[in-house]
Tab-separated table of C-alpha atoms in Angstrom:
chain	number	residue	atom	x	y	z
A	242	MET	CA	-8.178	-17.304	-3.848
A	243	ILE	CA	-6.894	-17.105	-0.532
A	244	ILE	CA	-8.554	-15.074	2.251
A	245	TYR	CA	-5.937	-13.497	4.069
A	246	ASN	CA	-4.353	-15.053	7.540
A	247	LYS	CA	-2.785	-12.795	10.520
A	248	TYR	CA	0.858	-13.645	10.385
A	249	SER	CA	3.901	-11.605	12.230
A	250	LEU	CA	5.292	-9.425	9.357
A	251	LEU	CA	7.644	-7.251	12.199
A	252	ARG	CA	9.388	-10.822	13.606
A	253	HIS	CA	9.346	-11.625	9.883
A	254	ILE	CA	11.960	-8.567	9.590
A	255	TRP	CA	13.790	-8.407	12.284
A	256	ASP	CA	14.541	-12.693	11.717
A	257	LYS	CA	15.512	-11.943	8.184
A	258	ILE	CA	18.044	-9.089	9.369
A	259	ILE	CA	19.523	-10.372	11.945
A	260	PHE	CA	20.270	-13.742	9.794
A	261	ASN	CA	21.675	-11.567	7.492
A	262	LEU	CA	23.952	-10.673	10.098
A	263	VAL	CA	25.156	-13.201	11.594
A	264	ASN	CA	24.472	-16.343	8.696
A	265	GLU	CA	25.451	-13.596	5.503
A	266	PRO	CA	28.863	-11.102	5.882
A	267	TRP	CA	29.081	-11.328	2.172
A	268	GLY	CA	25.595	-11.020	0.864
A	269	VAL	CA	24.954	-7.783	-1.291
A	270	ILE	CA	25.520	-4.806	0.159
A	271	MET	CA	23.765	-1.473	-1.213
A	272	GLN	CA	23.902	1.782	0.278
A	273	ILE	CA	20.659	3.995	-0.409
A	274	GLN	CA	19.571	7.341	1.181
A	275	THR	CA	16.057	7.619	2.451
A	276	ARG	CA	13.464	10.190	3.556
A	277	ASP	CA	13.665	8.678	7.476
A	278	PHE	CA	17.044	7.854	8.240
A	279	GLY	CA	19.546	9.265	5.819
A	280	ALA	CA	21.892	6.316	4.216
A	281	ILE	CA	21.980	3.019	5.618
A	282	GLU	CA	22.687	-0.065	3.820
A	283	ILE	CA	20.790	-2.482	3.274
A	284	ASP	CA	21.151	-6.531	1.198
A	285	LYS	CA	19.745	-6.265	-2.011
A	286	GLU	CA	17.544	-9.674	-0.963
A	287	GLU	CA	15.855	-6.824	0.750
A	288	ILE	CA	14.343	-5.541	-1.575
A	289	ILE	CA	10.634	-5.967	-2.782
A	290	GLU	CA	10.264	-5.602	-6.779
A	291	PHE	CA	6.591	-3.965	-7.282
A	292	PRO	CA	6.651	-4.920	-11.031
A	293	GLU	CA	3.274	-2.141	-11.734
A	294	GLY	CA	4.537	-0.109	-9.565
A	295	ILE	CA	2.212	1.602	-6.666
A	296	PRO	CA	-1.337	3.690	-7.819
A	297	GLY	CA	0.424	7.291	-7.920
A	298	PHE	CA	4.226	6.233	-8.538
A	299	LEU	CA	3.958	3.550	-11.019
A	300	ASP	CA	7.577	3.710	-12.024
A	301	GLU	CA	8.364	3.328	-8.717
A	302	LYS	CA	9.465	-0.728	-8.501
A	303	GLN	CA	11.668	-1.003	-5.814
A	304	PHE	CA	11.107	-0.608	-2.088
A	305	VAL	CA	12.507	-1.524	1.432
A	306	LEU	CA	10.649	-2.337	5.116
A	307	LEU	CA	12.236	-0.479	7.407
A	308	PRO	CA	10.153	-1.128	10.830
A	309	LEU	CA	10.346	2.350	12.861
A	310	ASP	CA	11.843	1.417	15.566
A	311	GLU	CA	11.399	-1.811	18.196
A	312	GLU	CA	8.582	-0.167	19.431
A	313	SER	CA	5.621	0.472	17.279
A	314	SER	CA	4.092	-1.520	14.741
A	315	PHE	CA	4.948	1.162	11.943
A	316	ILE	CA	6.643	-0.118	9.069
A	317	ILE	CA	8.810	2.617	6.393
A	318	MET	CA	8.325	1.616	2.741
A	319	GLN	CA	10.897	2.899	1.672
A	320	SER	CA	12.210	3.802	-2.208
A	321	VAL	CA	15.253	2.194	-3.484
A	322	ASN	CA	15.644	4.220	-6.218
A	323	THR	CA	13.575	7.872	-4.933
A	324	GLN	CA	14.877	9.456	-1.632
A	325	ASN	CA	11.839	11.212	-0.446
A	326	LEU	CA	10.183	8.073	-1.328
A	327	ALA	CA	8.331	6.673	0.898
A	328	PHE	CA	5.277	5.551	3.066
A	329	ILE	CA	3.919	4.973	6.889
A	330	THR	CA	2.942	2.030	6.568
A	331	ILE	CA	0.927	-1.228	9.361
A	332	GLU	CA	-0.272	-4.708	9.357
A	333	PRO	CA	-3.626	-4.088	9.818
A	334	LYS	CA	-4.124	-7.376	12.546
A	335	ASN	CA	-2.894	-4.095	14.201
A	336	ILE	CA	-6.565	-1.980	13.524
A	337	ILE	CA	-8.717	-4.668	12.796
A	338	SER	CA	-9.453	-8.111	13.097
A	339	ASN	CA	-11.553	-10.391	9.859
A	340	TYR	CA	-9.266	-8.228	6.869
A	341	GLU	CA	-10.928	-10.855	4.380
A	342	PHE	CA	-11.266	-10.566	0.235
A	343	ASN	CA	-9.988	-12.720	-2.111
A	344	ILE	CA	-7.161	-11.719	-4.145
A	345	SER	CA	-7.111	-13.115	-8.065
A	346	ASP	CA	-5.666	-14.868	-9.226
A	347	LYS	CA	-3.724	-12.245	-11.551
A	348	THR	CA	-2.455	-11.132	-8.017
A	349	GLU	CA	-1.361	-14.604	-7.297
A	350	LYS	CA	0.080	-15.243	-10.607
A	351	LEU	CA	2.114	-11.375	-10.991
A	352	LEU	CA	3.264	-12.018	-7.453
A	353	LYS	CA	3.665	-15.432	-7.206
A	354	ILE	CA	1.877	-16.263	-4.591
A	355	LYS	CA	2.075	-20.652	-3.495
A	356	GLY	CA	0.156	-20.649	-0.368
A	357	ILE	CA	-0.890	-17.694	2.292
A	358	GLU	CA	2.404	-18.790	4.495
A	359	ASP	CA	4.341	-16.641	1.845
A	360	ILE	CA	1.340	-12.777	1.922
A	361	ILE	CA	1.751	-10.135	4.799
A	362	LEU	CA	-0.486	-7.593	4.565
A	363	LEU	CA	0.357	-4.130	5.132
A	364	ASN	CA	-1.918	-0.697	4.394
A	365	VAL	CA	-1.001	2.977	4.322
A	366	VAL	CA	-1.420	5.335	6.873
A	367	ASN	CA	-2.203	8.845	6.134
A	368	ILE	CA	-1.528	11.062	8.507
A	369	ARG	CA	-2.209	14.543	7.944
A	370	ASP	CA	-2.035	17.730	10.312
A	371	SER	CA	-2.102	15.613	13.139
A	372	ILE	CA	-1.830	12.106	14.271
A	373	GLU	CA	-5.079	12.423	16.101
A	374	ASP	CA	-6.155	12.416	11.969
A	375	MET	CA	-4.308	9.549	10.911
A	376	THR	CA	-6.365	6.735	8.654
A	377	ILE	CA	-5.222	3.491	6.661
A	378	ASN	CA	-5.566	3.275	3.468
A	379	LEU	CA	-7.775	-1.048	4.541
A	380	ALA	CA	-9.575	-0.459	0.503
A	381	ALA	CA	-6.060	-0.935	-1.242
A	382	PRO	CA	-3.986	-3.370	0.885
A	383	LEU	CA	0.134	-4.049	0.081
A	384	ILE	CA	0.501	-7.487	-0.569
A	385	ILE	CA	3.488	-9.387	-0.026
A	386	ASN	CA	5.288	-12.923	-1.027
A	387	ILE	CA	7.544	-11.776	1.352
A	388	LYS	CA	9.140	-15.853	-0.306
A	389	GLU	CA	9.598	-14.192	-3.858
A	390	ASN	CA	10.017	-10.579	-2.550
A	391	LEU	CA	7.289	-8.900	-5.031
A	392	GLY	CA	4.442	-7.195	-4.581
A	393	LYS	CA	0.991	-5.053	-5.047
A	394	GLN	CA	-1.055	-2.547	-4.099
A	395	VAL	CA	-4.561	-4.153	-5.434
A	396	ILE	CA	-6.828	-2.392	-5.341
A	397	LEU	CA	-10.770	-3.955	-3.403
A	398	ASP	CA	-13.061	-3.326	-6.008
A	399	ASN	CA	-16.115	-3.903	-3.178
A	400	SER	CA	-17.051	-0.748	-0.777
A	401	LYS	CA	-16.842	-2.327	2.629
A	402	TYR	CA	-13.572	-0.999	3.171
A	403	PRO	CA	-12.709	2.098	2.981
A	404	VAL	CA	-9.534	4.307	1.595
A	405	LYS	CA	-9.907	6.209	5.009
A	406	PHE	CA	-10.542	4.683	8.079
A	407	LYS	CA	-10.244	6.216	11.426
A	408	PHE	CA	-7.980	5.052	14.034
A	409	GLU	CA	-5.601	5.389	17.332
A	410	THR	CA	-3.264	2.894	18.468
A	411	GLU	CA	-3.486	3.595	22.152
A	412	ASP	CA	-3.829	0.681	24.378
A	413	ASP	CA	-7.319	2.311	24.739
A	414	GLN	CA	-10.363	-0.492	24.974
A	415	THR	CA	-12.999	1.986	24.351
A	416	GLN	CA	-11.575	3.145	20.913
A	417	GLU	CA	-10.956	-0.025	20.373
A	418	GLN	CA	-14.127	-1.214	20.792
A	419	SER	CA	-15.962	1.427	18.437
A	420	ALA	CA	-13.229	0.121	15.816
A	421	GLU	CA	-14.941	-2.768	16.404
A	422	GLU	CA	-18.002	-1.275	16.158
A	423	MET	CA	-17.807	0.706	12.429
A	424	MET	CA	-16.152	-2.560	10.691
A	425	GLY	CA	-19.858	-3.922	11.295
B	29	MET	CA	-10.654	8.358	-27.146
B	30	LEU	CA	-13.203	6.041	-29.622
B	31	ILE	CA	-16.613	6.649	-29.278
B	32	LEU	CA	-19.426	4.534	-29.600
B	33	THR	CA	-23.481	4.679	-29.304
B	34	ARG	CA	-24.574	1.293	-27.864
B	35	LYS	CA	-28.556	0.652	-27.096
B	36	LYS	CA	-29.583	-2.080	-25.033
B	37	GLY	CA	-28.553	-5.012	-25.728
B	38	GLU	CA	-25.868	-4.388	-28.179
B	39	LYS	CA	-22.533	-4.691	-27.195
B	40	ILE	CA	-18.811	-4.372	-28.160
B	41	LEU	CA	-16.071	-6.526	-29.018
B	42	ILE	CA	-12.265	-5.091	-27.744
B	43	ASP	CA	-9.358	-7.930	-29.021
B	44	ASP	CA	-11.087	-11.235	-29.111
B	45	ASN	CA	-11.138	-11.974	-25.733
B	46	ILE	CA	-13.237	-8.914	-23.980
B	47	GLU	CA	-16.877	-8.295	-24.214
B	48	ILE	CA	-18.526	-5.508	-24.120
B	49	SER	CA	-22.456	-5.221	-22.609
B	50	ILE	CA	-24.847	-2.653	-22.205
B	51	VAL	CA	-27.181	-5.035	-20.001
B	52	GLU	CA	-30.071	-2.155	-18.899
B	53	ILE	CA	-30.374	1.753	-18.768
B	54	LYS	CA	-32.708	3.347	-16.481
B	55	GLY	CA	-32.580	7.264	-15.897
B	56	ASN	CA	-29.154	8.127	-15.702
B	57	LYS	CA	-27.954	4.822	-14.981
B	58	VAL	CA	-26.095	2.155	-17.241
B	59	LYS	CA	-25.994	-1.167	-15.817
B	60	ILE	CA	-23.147	-2.476	-18.057
B	61	GLY	CA	-21.696	-5.849	-17.715
B	62	ILE	CA	-17.808	-7.062	-18.710
B	63	ASP	CA	-16.448	-10.213	-19.493
B	64	ALA	CA	-12.968	-10.698	-19.728
B	65	PRO	CA	-9.634	-12.500	-19.176
B	66	LYS	CA	-8.830	-13.111	-14.928
B	67	ASP	CA	-5.877	-11.713	-15.776
B	68	ILE	CA	-7.199	-7.672	-16.660
B	69	GLU	CA	-8.303	-5.511	-13.479
B	70	ILE	CA	-11.421	-3.946	-13.649
B	71	LEU	CA	-11.725	-0.447	-11.517
B	72	ARG	CA	-14.597	1.839	-11.131
B	73	GLU	CA	-12.586	4.651	-12.062
B	74	GLU	CA	-12.740	6.977	-9.096
B	75	VAL	CA	-12.152	3.721	-6.991
B	76	TYR	CA	-8.576	4.006	-8.597
B	77	ARG	CA	-7.691	7.921	-8.395
B	78	SER	CA	-9.154	8.037	-4.440
B	79	VAL	CA	-6.285	4.936	-4.498
B	80	GLU	CA	-3.867	7.546	-6.230
B	81	GLN	CA	-4.976	10.347	-4.990
B	82	GLU	CA	-4.589	9.052	-1.353
B	83	ASN	CA	-1.067	7.021	-1.499
B	84	ILE	CA	0.058	10.936	-3.171
B	85	ASP	CA	-1.064	12.988	0.288
B	86	ALA	CA	0.323	9.545	2.377
B	87	THR	CA	3.631	11.184	1.138
B	88	ARG	CA	4.842	14.404	2.984
B	89	LYS	CA	6.741	14.521	5.002
B	90	ILE	CA	6.268	14.407	8.539
B	91	ASP	CA	7.742	14.751	11.918
B	92	LEU	CA	8.242	10.784	12.691
B	93	ASP	CA	9.296	10.942	16.841
B	94	SER	CA	5.480	11.731	17.869
B	95	LEU	CA	4.592	8.605	15.682
B	96	LYS	CA	7.455	7.189	17.853
B	97	GLY	CA	5.928	7.281	21.140
B	98	LEU	CA	2.561	5.657	20.332
B	99	LYS	CA	1.969	2.413	22.208
B	100	LYS	CA	1.730	-1.278	20.186
B	101	LYS	CA	-1.530	-1.885	19.383
B	102	LYS	CA	-2.304	-5.017	21.523
B	103	ASP	CA	-2.855	-7.936	19.171
B	104	LYS	CA	-6.097	-9.337	19.085
């Protein structure tokens, strides 16, 4: 059983990109088509394997994580094989504190998790008709082992965390407080 | 689909390592006990469906420029 702790994914992604640029110019580079950024080059090392796919997309087993830009906390999880399939995600620590749950033995084994330092969490963001209606799926985090490049969307079978958690990202003290209150 | 009728207290065996028990029956609710190896995932069906649907809804293409403008939230 592992309890999630805070971790900086964005820093890790940027470090990895810079590391590859500086140290491994001969890494295996491939071009992929993306939904939001056109054609881009990625290193095969960046590909995260999802052995079980993702609910709704069980055949999609390869994704790359692309930060939206340097300013925002959003990360686009782009399918390597399907251009138009991409999820907007965000690390939950940007939204709530005390996001805790157990990771099953099965998930530990599937993702070859040795310790919590191997894990980063992302949650799928759903922008409905406008930014104001944006929600995040706290009931099913994407659990990614960044050392092994393995991932899975784990459905938490407890009703403590909702599928549609409404949040704001502006620096607004009142809104942050009411989000905290909602989580109890 | 295999359909079986069970009374309270009766069980169903699946393979040699999954056991389903009818623990209690009250009105229109059935309490079901499931004994299965840890590597088998068990979920309420509607929970899985809602995650599935949410994933599908979340992949509609939108204009990301509005997202780019949002400031980074302070780390807690």
